[in-house]
Amino acid sequence: MQDTVLSVQHLSTSFFTDEGELKAVDDISYDVHQGEFVALIGESGSGKSVSALSILRLVGDPPGKIVGGKVLFHDTDLLQISDKEMQEVRGSKISMIFQEPATALNPVMTIGNQIAEPLRVHKKMSKQQAFREAASLLSKMKIPNVEQRIKQYPMEFSGGMQQRAMIAMAMSCQPEILIADEPTTALDVTVQAQVLEELNQLRLSTNTAILLITHNLGLVARYADSVKIMYGGRILEMGSTYDIFENPHHPYTLGLIRAVPRLDQPKSYGLHTIKGEPASQEDRMMNNCLFVKRCKYATDICWKQQPKAEEISEGHMCACFHADFTAAEREELLR
Amino acid sequence: MCVLPCGFHCCGKGRAVKMINNKQVKKNGHLPYETVHTEVGQDNILRVENVRMYFPVTKGILKRKIADVKAVDGISFAVKRGKTIGIVGESGSGKTTLGNCIMQNLKVTEGRIFFEGTDLTTLSTRDLRKIHKELQMITQNPYASLDPRMKIGDSILEGVRLQGLAGSKKENSELVRTVMETVGLTSSHADRYPHEFSGGQRQRICIARALALQPSFIICDEVVSALDVSIQAQIVNLFVEIQEQMNLSYIFIGHDLSVVRYISDQIAVMYLGKIVEMTDSEELYQHSLHPYTQALISAVPIPNPTRDRARERVLLEGEVPSPIHPPEGCRFCTRCRYADRRCREEEPSLACVGNNHYVACHKAVSA
């Protein structure tokens, strides 16, 4: 395995509201290696976005606060450095793209100026130089008529084009890590496939690690190297993409994968569902397995204790008392 | 099984049957059949004939018309009673506009829409309201389609009240209770406001609101696109269950072929306002003939890395061209990897290639 560039250790982020503390991210740890494609999967409210925002210290304070843990970028703890030092990391060493390109782009600035901005700030390039660089980035993202496009405003771009411009901007300073928060959720399936393919090509040519936050399991299966499954602010299962999709042990992981409508299986296999709703705030306050209410394998112990992550094989961790119970379902999955 | 005077069949033993036997509906279950009758296949509940919807593009203070956006450009299909047709396409393909045309939210430029033998395009607003008892639409965004200041019980009853079908207070709350239970909501939550519910629950409320009128036909416009995977599967299964219980017919609009396939008996693939391929859902996914359909199928990843990475992938280049100036010839020719001169000059028509399979492609027919 290549060098670790980012190591998240026991990170916890909470929101302090009138109703008390909400643990949005609760003691999560994982590593990202150089050039690795890591996927963070979770449903709405699972804390996947907050965990990524915590890495860049972008959680609004108040009400949010990083209450514990470390974020080691190489050997520097990003949670300890000054705001000014953090500024130099953001956009230059670690950059981020967001779900809604239309709201993330500045509507009164041309696309070219927006892409050139980080280059001028971080790389101290001259205006012309930065513009030339911006043009070459856009053409790498397969945007046609770059000469003309670069002078246009975001509203003149379609959704897919806007997201491509966002990626070009995020990649402009050749960051070591790119955090992509649901970059394709707002796009059509065909455009999703295009954008992810281009992002992956870019990763392979620049050796930038990608942390992809998504709930689209299919795209993860196609591109990711390793996967973390988040639920209610915790990581329930993590491992290589093959471990997670072909040998999942946690009932939630299995449920998620089986809930995806598939084109490679006959319709008669049906669409499996996980009963109930995602973990609420009250569910998180109790000291039991977060998934217990929705789990068909739950027994007494699940209501009394929080399961600890245990190693199933090398690098494959699962936090469940009854990981063995899911064997039959696992076989069914691979039909 | 019970049969109502309007010809509304209901099979099964579910809660829905209780609902149908409700007095209010028996009282007012008729459709305005005094309006124009047209010959229609016995089992076709809806027939769309050559529908076109053009939006004018204007310029200057005199609003001079300079062009048309051809959002829907000559669409025909029929839906059988109790069946589902899925409509798939990218954004801008005109699928939502088509749904709005059928609902008569938009007045079509050309073409006719027959629902239960009645041509909807000729109806007055008053007669249309009667039709809307039978023909309901559920939209994409459950956050935007519920009034935040109305209790959900009132939201569910709103349609019933507008139709003049509301009964006594007791009957009304009974109706709300049954529909809420049908869609899997706790009936005691009828006094709550929309913000107290999650996205999946809100979509259930929207379904309950449509069902409260005991429709025979529901247009579902991207109803699961905004939901999480586990909730999406719940809602898709709910639609299938309700359909079996109440013998409903659906138009299920979506951009994700894998979701649409689960619920549809037949699928029409739309591109720039036209149907490019239409056939039974299993046939479509096993023997797709149009390059666009193949690309759509290919764009849906399989959640199994070994199988997905071994798959041959067709990636579409570029994006949907402007519907103001669609390409000459075949509309898909700018993005098609098989396109040749004939495709750029001559527009293919939707032709039957047997087995109830229709495709509009020069290459597919010859191949």
XYZ file of C-alpha atoms in Angstrom:
702
model
C 0.000 0.000 0.000
C 1.157 3.510 -0.769
C 1.801 6.262 1.783
C -1.000 7.431 3.989
C -1.827 11.043 3.190
C -4.763 11.527 5.507
C -5.500 9.763 8.741
C -8.755 10.509 10.525
C -8.578 9.292 14.112
C -11.533 9.112 16.505
C -13.098 12.189 14.931
C -16.280 13.392 16.651
C -18.372 16.383 15.613
C -21.482 17.513 17.444
C -24.137 20.134 16.942
C -25.307 21.910 20.050
C -28.965 22.806 19.706
C -31.722 23.838 22.108
C -32.705 20.207 22.421
C -29.210 19.161 23.432
C -26.158 17.698 21.768
C -26.545 15.911 18.446
C -23.641 13.652 17.661
C -23.429 14.056 13.899
C -20.107 12.248 13.666
C -19.301 9.874 16.486
C -15.781 8.518 16.852
C -14.827 7.599 13.289
C -11.375 6.566 12.120
C -10.005 5.771 8.692
C -6.977 6.314 6.469
C -6.697 7.629 2.938
C -3.644 6.573 0.929
C -1.919 8.365 -1.897
C -3.957 8.167 -5.106
C -6.636 6.033 -3.485
C -10.323 6.259 -4.393
C -12.207 6.093 -1.114
C -16.002 6.109 -0.934
C -18.019 7.164 2.080
C -21.530 5.765 1.744
C -24.502 6.731 3.861
C -28.089 7.876 3.737
C -29.233 11.420 4.524
C -28.367 12.311 8.096
C -25.700 9.642 8.448
C -23.023 12.279 9.043
C -21.057 11.626 5.877
C -21.002 15.253 4.739
C -20.276 16.589 8.226
C -17.330 14.235 8.574
C -15.878 15.606 5.331
C -16.538 19.208 6.313
C -14.798 18.496 9.628
C -11.633 17.496 7.784
C -11.486 20.971 6.225
C -12.785 22.631 9.403
C -15.766 24.007 7.518
C -18.442 23.038 10.041
C -20.343 26.159 11.136
C -19.399 27.058 14.704
C -21.828 27.576 16.459
C -23.864 25.322 16.404
C -21.337 22.740 15.221
C -18.130 21.852 17.006
C -15.430 19.268 16.498
C -15.385 17.743 19.961
C -12.607 15.231 19.674
C -10.137 13.312 17.582
C -7.376 14.113 15.158
C -7.163 14.736 11.423
C -3.591 13.993 10.440
C -2.573 15.296 7.015
C 0.823 13.694 6.583
C 1.978 14.414 10.135
C 0.210 17.711 10.835
C -2.972 17.665 12.870
C -5.311 19.917 10.897
C -7.422 20.515 13.976
C -4.504 22.163 15.797
C -3.077 24.559 13.203
C -4.025 28.258 12.984
C -6.770 29.554 10.709
C -4.197 31.132 8.437
C -2.306 27.878 8.003
C -5.605 26.122 7.353
C -6.345 28.614 4.551
C -3.217 27.454 2.818
C -4.311 23.835 2.986
C -7.825 24.414 1.664
C -8.019 24.499 -2.098
C -4.318 23.880 -2.423
C -3.503 20.603 -0.631
C -7.035 19.422 0.033
C -9.885 20.703 -2.101
C -13.563 20.037 -2.203
C -16.450 19.930 -4.653
C -20.083 20.154 -3.657
C -23.375 18.625 -4.641
C -25.043 21.648 -6.205
C -22.642 23.207 -8.693
C -25.200 25.928 -9.452
C -25.083 27.256 -5.889
C -21.381 26.620 -5.312
C -20.255 28.722 -8.284
C -20.241 32.497 -8.098
C -22.941 33.698 -10.526
C -21.343 37.089 -11.223
C -17.847 35.853 -12.030
C -16.845 34.230 -15.311
C -15.916 30.562 -15.227
C -12.352 31.418 -16.275
C -11.895 33.898 -13.434
C -13.223 31.409 -10.913
C -10.849 28.678 -12.010
C -7.947 31.111 -12.152
C -8.604 32.398 -8.633
C -7.063 29.536 -6.630
C -4.097 29.469 -9.017
C -3.422 33.157 -8.413
C -3.918 32.882 -4.639
C -2.052 29.660 -3.953
C 0.400 29.403 -6.832
C 0.947 33.185 -7.176
C 0.507 32.947 -10.935
C 0.054 36.022 -13.124
C -3.373 36.662 -14.616
C -2.439 35.440 -18.107
C -0.668 32.376 -16.805
C -3.613 31.441 -14.588
C -6.003 31.883 -17.497
C -3.940 29.663 -19.781
C -3.842 27.037 -17.047
C -7.616 27.323 -16.542
C -8.172 26.763 -20.250
C -6.044 23.649 -20.288
C -7.875 22.288 -17.219
C -11.231 22.844 -18.874
C -10.164 21.049 -22.009
C -8.934 18.147 -19.868
C -12.478 17.939 -18.506
C -13.664 17.598 -22.124
C -15.460 20.933 -22.318
C -15.813 21.925 -25.991
C -14.981 25.443 -27.332
C -12.847 26.310 -24.309
C -11.805 29.700 -25.744
C -15.413 30.818 -25.767
C -16.611 28.927 -22.706
C -13.996 30.380 -20.411
C -15.493 33.852 -20.782
C -19.007 32.690 -19.971
C -20.910 32.836 -16.690
C -22.093 29.770 -14.745
C -25.714 30.249 -15.857
C -24.638 29.642 -19.446
C -23.395 26.175 -18.479
C -25.564 23.074 -18.105
C -25.487 21.124 -14.823
C -22.930 18.621 -16.078
C -20.707 21.400 -17.455
C -20.917 23.327 -14.183
C -19.827 20.265 -12.250
C -16.936 19.793 -14.694
C -15.909 23.414 -14.113
C -16.054 22.776 -10.355
C -13.787 19.771 -10.739
C -11.375 21.765 -12.892
C -11.277 24.424 -10.189
C -10.759 21.914 -7.389
C -7.974 20.157 -9.294
C -6.262 23.369 -10.418
C -3.605 23.393 -7.669
C -2.975 19.662 -7.958
C -4.224 18.853 -4.472
C -3.225 15.647 -2.729
C -6.808 14.965 -1.726
C -10.049 15.869 -3.432
C -13.194 15.596 -1.325
C -16.235 15.193 -3.557
C -19.510 15.605 -1.692
C -22.248 13.985 -3.799
C -20.826 15.487 -6.994
C -23.230 13.720 -9.332
C -26.450 13.443 -7.358
C -28.116 16.337 -9.163
C -27.138 15.042 -12.615
C -28.703 12.640 -15.119
C -27.494 9.040 -15.075
C -25.695 9.393 -18.380
C -23.944 12.584 -17.276
C -23.125 10.999 -13.905
C -21.263 8.242 -15.683
C -19.382 10.780 -17.845
C -18.360 13.050 -14.961
C -17.231 10.210 -12.714
C -15.252 8.651 -15.568
C -13.454 11.965 -16.199
C -12.811 12.446 -12.487
C -11.324 8.974 -12.292
C -9.091 9.564 -15.329
C -7.846 12.746 -13.702
C -7.103 10.863 -10.487
C -5.090 8.249 -12.345
C -3.017 10.869 -14.173
C -2.343 13.136 -11.170
C -2.288 10.549 -8.359
C -4.686 12.648 -6.280
C -6.616 10.715 -3.653
C -10.386 11.056 -3.900
C -12.792 10.899 -0.999
C -16.185 10.426 -2.625
C -19.260 10.981 -0.482
C -22.339 9.472 -2.029
C -25.377 7.286 -1.656
C -25.058 5.859 -5.154
C -23.751 2.347 -4.514
C -23.460 1.461 -8.161
C -20.953 4.197 -8.975
C -18.923 3.214 -5.934
C -18.778 -0.402 -7.073
C -17.546 0.812 -10.438
C -14.749 3.153 -9.345
C -13.792 2.978 -5.659
C -10.844 1.139 -4.131
C -12.190 1.097 -0.604
C -15.548 1.808 1.002
C -16.789 3.010 4.396
C -20.448 2.516 5.271
C -21.765 5.206 7.645
C -24.960 5.114 9.660
C -26.077 7.515 12.377
C -22.647 9.145 12.593
C -20.667 5.944 12.916
C -18.850 3.664 10.519
C -20.596 0.287 10.591
C -18.463 -1.519 8.053
C -15.382 -0.724 6.009
C -13.141 -2.595 3.643
C -12.065 -2.904 0.040
C -14.759 -2.445 -2.595
C -14.733 -6.176 -3.293
C -15.100 -6.992 0.430
C -18.017 -4.639 0.854
C -19.990 -5.551 -2.249
C -19.242 -9.232 -2.574
C -18.730 -10.251 1.030
C -20.654 -7.744 3.161
C -21.159 -8.779 6.766
C -23.207 -6.014 8.363
C -26.987 -6.394 7.997
C -27.223 -2.715 7.038
C -24.642 -3.022 4.253
C -26.456 -6.072 2.928
C -29.795 -4.285 3.117
C -28.446 -1.256 1.277
C -26.942 -3.282 -1.543
C -30.084 -5.358 -1.925
C -32.260 -2.234 -2.039
C -30.570 -1.069 -5.258
C -32.677 -1.899 -8.312
C -30.484 -3.989 -10.580
C -30.500 -4.433 -14.307
C -28.440 -7.633 -14.212
C -30.995 -9.643 -12.275
C -34.478 -10.785 -13.269
C -37.334 -8.632 -11.998
C -38.724 -11.611 -10.095
C -35.927 -11.342 -7.523
C -37.812 -8.322 -6.261
C -36.618 -5.187 -4.609
C -35.559 -5.669 -1.004
C -36.215 -2.995 1.552
C -34.904 -2.073 4.953
C -37.919 -1.431 7.144
C -38.207 1.774 9.145
C -36.502 5.123 8.956
C -32.864 6.178 9.472
C -31.620 6.589 13.062
C -33.223 9.536 14.844
C -31.629 11.747 17.445
C -33.152 9.698 20.282
C -31.812 6.478 18.779
C -28.334 7.928 18.884
C -28.529 8.875 22.548
C -28.934 5.299 23.676
C -26.048 2.999 24.268
C -27.029 0.240 21.860
C -26.434 -0.737 18.253
C -27.679 2.153 16.105
C -29.244 -0.159 13.554
C -31.098 -2.326 16.081
C -34.611 -1.000 15.335
C -34.371 -1.849 11.655
C -32.353 -5.050 11.936
C -33.958 -8.429 11.374
C -31.177 -10.263 13.195
C -31.346 -8.180 16.389
C -31.208 -10.014 19.732
C -31.067 -8.879 23.369
C -27.410 -8.002 23.326
C -27.937 -5.543 20.459
C -30.278 -3.528 22.693
C -27.819 -3.418 25.563
C -24.409 -2.751 24.113
C -22.742 -0.926 21.300
C -20.898 -3.373 19.067
C -17.189 -2.715 18.507
C -15.626 -2.944 15.080
C -14.044 -6.345 14.582
C -11.735 -7.477 11.840
C -13.202 -10.016 9.448
C -10.265 -10.212 7.121
C -7.344 -7.876 6.574
C -8.662 -4.337 6.291
C -12.295 -5.457 6.471
C -13.947 -4.212 9.671
C -17.537 -4.703 10.751
C -19.321 -3.466 13.869
C -21.988 -6.091 14.484
C -22.557 -8.801 17.105
C -24.165 -11.071 14.575
C -22.003 -10.713 11.478
C -22.185 -14.506 11.113
C -25.982 -14.515 10.899
C -25.907 -12.834 7.516
C -24.196 -15.712 5.690
C -27.370 -16.969 3.989
C -28.284 -13.509 2.765
C -24.749 -13.024 1.493
C -25.099 -16.050 -0.731
C -28.405 -14.820 -2.056
C -26.768 -11.506 -2.940
C -24.269 -13.153 -5.266
C -26.817 -15.057 -7.336
C -63.693 -8.160 -5.584
C -66.066 -5.267 -5.834
C -67.142 -3.260 -8.857
C -68.294 0.289 -8.542
C -70.812 2.015 -10.819
C -68.032 3.887 -12.620
C -66.423 0.632 -13.638
C -63.751 0.976 -10.981
C -62.606 -2.519 -10.181
C -60.924 -3.480 -7.004
C -59.362 -6.837 -6.360
C -57.796 -8.184 -3.227
C -58.606 -8.094 0.403
C -56.415 -5.208 1.549
C -57.390 -2.094 3.405
C -58.051 -0.484 0.082
C -61.221 -2.528 -0.333
C -62.543 -1.115 2.902
C -61.777 2.286 1.485
C -63.668 1.655 -1.731
C -66.706 0.431 0.160
C -66.738 3.756 1.899
C -70.107 5.459 1.449
C -68.759 8.725 0.075
C -67.302 7.153 -3.003
C -70.323 5.029 -3.831
C -72.354 8.191 -3.661
C -70.257 10.134 -6.129
C -68.357 7.530 -8.053
C -69.474 8.565 -11.544
C -67.423 10.055 -14.282
C -68.820 12.709 -16.602
C -69.705 10.271 -19.367
C -72.050 12.716 -21.015
C -68.967 14.194 -22.673
C -67.758 13.006 -26.079
C -67.335 9.280 -26.369
C -64.723 7.987 -28.714
C -63.978 4.475 -29.722
C -61.218 3.103 -27.618
C -59.762 -0.380 -27.112
C -61.722 -2.120 -24.373
C -58.832 -2.358 -21.968
C -57.029 0.884 -22.790
C -57.624 3.343 -19.985
C -55.538 6.092 -21.567
C -54.574 6.744 -25.152
C -52.267 9.540 -26.203
C -52.413 10.368 -29.908
C -49.740 12.359 -31.665
C -49.381 14.910 -28.879
C -47.233 17.976 -29.537
C -46.390 20.693 -27.064
C -44.511 23.706 -28.407
C -43.495 26.646 -26.254
C -42.933 29.850 -28.214
C -39.612 31.662 -27.890
C -40.223 35.395 -28.133
C -37.999 38.384 -28.701
C -38.300 42.158 -28.233
C -41.045 44.238 -26.686
C -43.557 43.093 -29.263
C -42.942 39.481 -28.179
C -42.309 38.492 -31.764
C -42.189 34.727 -31.996
C -38.797 33.645 -33.304
C -38.837 29.915 -32.682
C -40.504 27.054 -30.841
C -39.178 24.857 -28.083
C -40.491 21.508 -29.206
C -40.742 19.950 -25.757
C -43.037 17.136 -26.840
C -43.067 16.411 -30.543
C -45.543 13.805 -31.710
C -45.981 11.208 -28.995
C -48.474 8.340 -29.134
C -48.992 5.454 -26.759
C -51.707 3.660 -24.841
C -51.913 2.400 -21.284
C -53.907 -0.716 -20.421
C -56.080 -0.823 -17.333
C -54.152 -1.940 -14.280
C -50.801 -1.675 -16.074
C -47.879 0.693 -15.929
C -45.987 2.462 -18.650
C -42.575 3.804 -17.708
C -41.205 6.903 -19.437
C -37.442 7.267 -19.334
C -35.161 9.984 -20.608
C -32.587 12.588 -19.606
C -33.499 16.070 -18.395
C -34.887 18.047 -21.267
C -36.351 15.033 -23.026
C -39.883 16.310 -22.388
C -41.093 13.583 -20.053
C -42.464 15.914 -17.369
C -44.065 18.153 -19.999
C -45.807 15.071 -21.354
C -47.156 14.304 -17.866
C -48.412 17.858 -17.538
C -50.062 17.645 -20.957
C -51.980 14.538 -19.934
C -53.089 16.226 -16.716
C -54.141 19.203 -18.865
C -51.974 21.476 -16.773
C -50.716 22.531 -20.185
C -52.908 22.929 -23.254
C -51.420 20.796 -25.989
C -50.426 22.410 -29.278
C -51.692 19.437 -31.225
C -52.958 15.927 -30.643
C -55.588 14.216 -28.574
C -55.598 12.514 -25.198
C -58.325 9.988 -24.468
C -58.986 8.987 -20.886
C -61.735 6.355 -20.459
C -62.862 7.280 -23.959
C -63.137 11.000 -23.218
C -60.982 13.434 -25.156
C -59.444 15.540 -22.415
C -58.212 18.250 -24.777
C -61.771 19.368 -25.551
C -63.071 19.482 -21.976
C -64.029 22.615 -20.065
C -62.367 23.380 -16.755
C -65.456 22.197 -14.906
C -65.512 18.802 -16.635
C -61.776 18.475 -16.169
C -62.215 18.773 -12.436
C -64.462 15.706 -12.533
C -61.804 13.855 -14.512
C -59.187 14.779 -11.942
C -61.006 12.625 -9.440
C -59.890 9.649 -11.510
C -56.607 11.026 -12.830
C -54.041 12.125 -10.270
C -50.426 13.221 -10.427
C -47.643 12.910 -7.843
C -44.604 15.104 -8.372
C -40.915 14.808 -7.739
C -40.277 17.006 -4.743
C -42.179 16.016 -1.596
C -40.787 19.096 0.147
C -42.347 21.530 -2.303
C -45.670 19.830 -2.965
C -47.124 19.959 0.549
C -48.418 23.203 2.050
C -46.228 23.822 5.114
C -49.063 25.537 6.964
C -51.620 22.790 6.492
C -51.904 19.749 8.748
C -51.294 16.671 6.674
C -54.774 15.355 7.392
C -56.168 18.497 5.752
C -53.729 18.187 2.858
C -54.941 14.647 2.249
C -58.576 15.765 2.342
C -58.095 18.878 0.205
C -58.740 17.090 -3.076
C -61.786 15.307 -1.677
C -63.207 18.641 -0.488
C -62.544 20.338 -3.828
C -64.378 17.519 -5.555
C -67.327 18.073 -3.230
C -67.015 14.522 -1.973
C -66.305 15.322 1.651
C -68.704 13.692 4.078
C -69.256 14.213 7.754
C -66.373 14.881 10.087
C -66.358 11.257 11.172
C -66.368 9.927 7.607
C -63.544 12.265 6.684
C -61.295 11.215 9.527
C -62.100 7.587 8.712
C -60.999 8.186 5.110
C -57.788 9.890 6.233
C -57.095 7.024 8.608
C -57.543 4.347 5.924
C -55.417 6.049 3.278
C -52.670 6.824 5.762
C -52.565 3.197 6.835
C -52.595 2.047 3.214
C -49.389 3.955 2.559
C -47.798 2.851 5.831
C -48.118 6.012 7.919
C -49.279 6.122 11.533
C -52.829 7.461 11.335
C -52.523 9.352 14.617
C -50.035 11.667 12.880
C -52.796 13.309 10.814
C -52.605 16.422 12.998
C -48.940 17.014 12.354
C -47.378 19.459 9.901
C -45.176 18.472 6.927
C -41.917 19.642 8.539
C -42.287 16.934 11.169
C -41.846 14.225 8.552
C -38.820 12.895 6.677
C -38.551 12.917 2.872
C -39.775 9.342 2.515
C -42.732 9.966 4.803
C -43.647 13.126 2.900
C -43.689 11.182 -0.328
C -46.043 8.713 1.386
C -48.280 11.652 2.361
C -48.358 12.771 -1.282
C -49.346 9.248 -2.329
C -52.034 9.157 0.374
C -53.387 12.464 -0.892
C -53.688 11.090 -4.409
C -55.286 7.854 -3.171
C -57.883 9.676 -1.063
C -59.820 10.363 -4.268
C -59.791 6.684 -5.277
C -58.298 7.473 -8.675
C -57.956 4.848 -11.365
C -54.865 6.430 -12.881
C -51.825 8.087 -11.336
C -49.028 9.917 -13.120
C -45.867 9.541 -11.026
C -43.277 12.112 -12.029
C -39.809 11.189 -10.696
C -41.416 10.253 -7.398
C -38.431 8.403 -5.957
C -35.533 10.434 -7.377
C -35.145 12.595 -4.266
C -35.128 9.682 -1.817
C -32.393 7.585 -0.233
C -31.749 4.076 -1.539
C -33.463 2.156 1.278
C -36.461 4.499 1.260
C -36.629 4.458 -2.543
C -37.061 0.687 -2.494
C -39.837 0.993 0.109
C -41.749 3.509 -1.991
C -41.362 1.555 -5.253
C -42.705 -1.560 -3.515
C -45.556 0.499 -2.049
C -46.563 1.605 -5.554
C -46.590 -2.020 -6.715
C -48.707 -3.136 -3.710
C -51.257 -0.364 -4.137
C -51.519 -1.169 -7.823
C -52.351 -4.801 -7.087
C -54.852 -3.866 -4.405
C -56.687 -1.159 -6.303
C -56.137 -2.135 -9.939
C -54.510 1.231 -10.630
C -52.777 2.245 -13.831
C -49.611 4.314 -13.726
C -47.423 6.430 -15.892
C -44.101 6.201 -14.121
C -41.671 8.913 -15.221
C -37.999 8.630 -14.294
C -34.441 9.014 -15.494
C -33.102 5.848 -13.906
C -33.954 2.841 -16.038
C -33.308 0.359 -13.224
C -35.987 1.913 -10.985
C -38.517 2.346 -13.780
C -38.045 -1.250 -14.906
C -39.123 -2.599 -11.516
C -42.554 -1.065 -11.718
C -43.305 -0.906 -15.447
C -44.920 -3.411 -17.765
C -43.951 -1.350 -20.766
C -41.269 1.312 -21.165
C -41.014 4.229 -23.592
C -37.604 5.854 -23.957
C -37.801 9.548 -24.819
C -35.155 11.725 -26.417
C -35.698 15.401 -27.295
C -39.463 15.191 -27.246
C -39.826 11.945 -29.197
C -40.148 8.301 -28.317
C -37.101 6.494 -29.690
C -37.898 3.013 -28.410
C -40.916 1.428 -26.774
C -41.564 -2.141 -25.738
C -42.193 -4.471 -22.767
C -39.853 -3.698 -19.913
C -38.042 -7.072 -19.927
C -37.678 -7.062 -23.713
C -36.269 -3.526 -23.556
C -33.555 -4.402 -21.165
C -32.658 -7.743 -22.737
C -32.855 -6.789 -26.413
C -32.577 -3.015 -26.594
C -32.152 -1.893 -30.190
C -31.701 1.868 -30.043
C -28.150 3.074 -29.284
C -29.587 5.623 -26.854
C -31.386 2.951 -24.840
C -28.202 0.902 -24.811
C -26.288 3.872 -23.455
C -28.941 4.451 -20.784
C -28.746 0.816 -19.687
C -24.986 0.979 -19.691
C -24.985 4.132 -17.567
C -26.707 2.330 -14.695
C -23.930 0.699 -12.706
C -24.335 -2.733 -11.105
C -23.542 -2.862 -7.390
C -21.093 -5.684 -7.845
C -17.534 -4.634 -8.721
C -16.523 -7.846 -10.489
C -19.579 -7.881 -12.734
C -19.665 -4.149 -13.336
C -16.018 -3.760 -14.233
C -16.237 -6.701 -16.634
C -19.136 -5.092 -18.485
C -18.693 -3.432 -21.863
C -19.617 0.202 -21.331
C -21.164 2.636 -23.783
C -20.392 6.156 -22.630
C -22.414 8.906 -24.241
C -20.463 11.911 -25.439
C -21.787 15.413 -24.940
C -25.202 16.486 -23.772
C -28.753 16.736 -25.032
C -28.859 19.360 -27.850
C -31.192 22.357 -27.591
C -34.827 21.484 -28.328
C -35.159 24.845 -30.139
C -32.849 23.672 -32.883
C -32.886 19.882 -32.747
C -30.403 18.197 -35.087
C -31.475 17.486 -38.663
C -32.336 13.905 -39.411
C -32.224 11.563 -36.439
C -32.263 13.660 -33.266
C -29.731 11.407 -31.623
C -27.202 11.520 -34.495
C -24.917 14.075 -32.779
C -24.179 11.648 -29.943
C -24.599 8.315 -31.700
C -21.544 6.199 -32.372
C -23.197 4.465 -35.348
C -24.455 7.633 -37.071
C -23.789 7.959 -40.810
C -24.996 10.237 -43.616
C -28.477 8.797 -43.808
C -28.968 9.393 -40.055
C -28.002 13.056 -40.486
C -30.393 13.606 -43.379
C -33.444 11.446 -42.890
C -35.419 11.232 -39.674
C -36.263 7.628 -38.744
C -39.866 6.920 -37.810
C -41.011 4.722 -34.951
C -41.372 1.323 -36.609
C -42.564 -1.989 -35.230
C -39.881 -4.657 -35.384
C -42.173 -7.375 -34.060
C -43.029 -8.615 -30.614
C -44.650 -5.301 -29.651
C -41.240 -3.676 -29.982
C -41.071 -0.201 -31.555
C -37.843 1.567 -32.408
C -36.923 4.732 -34.304
C -33.466 4.050 -35.726
C -32.161 3.366 -39.250
C -29.403 1.163 -37.921
C -31.563 -0.935 -35.617
C -34.023 -1.953 -38.331
C -31.366 -3.001 -40.799
C -29.246 -4.803 -38.201
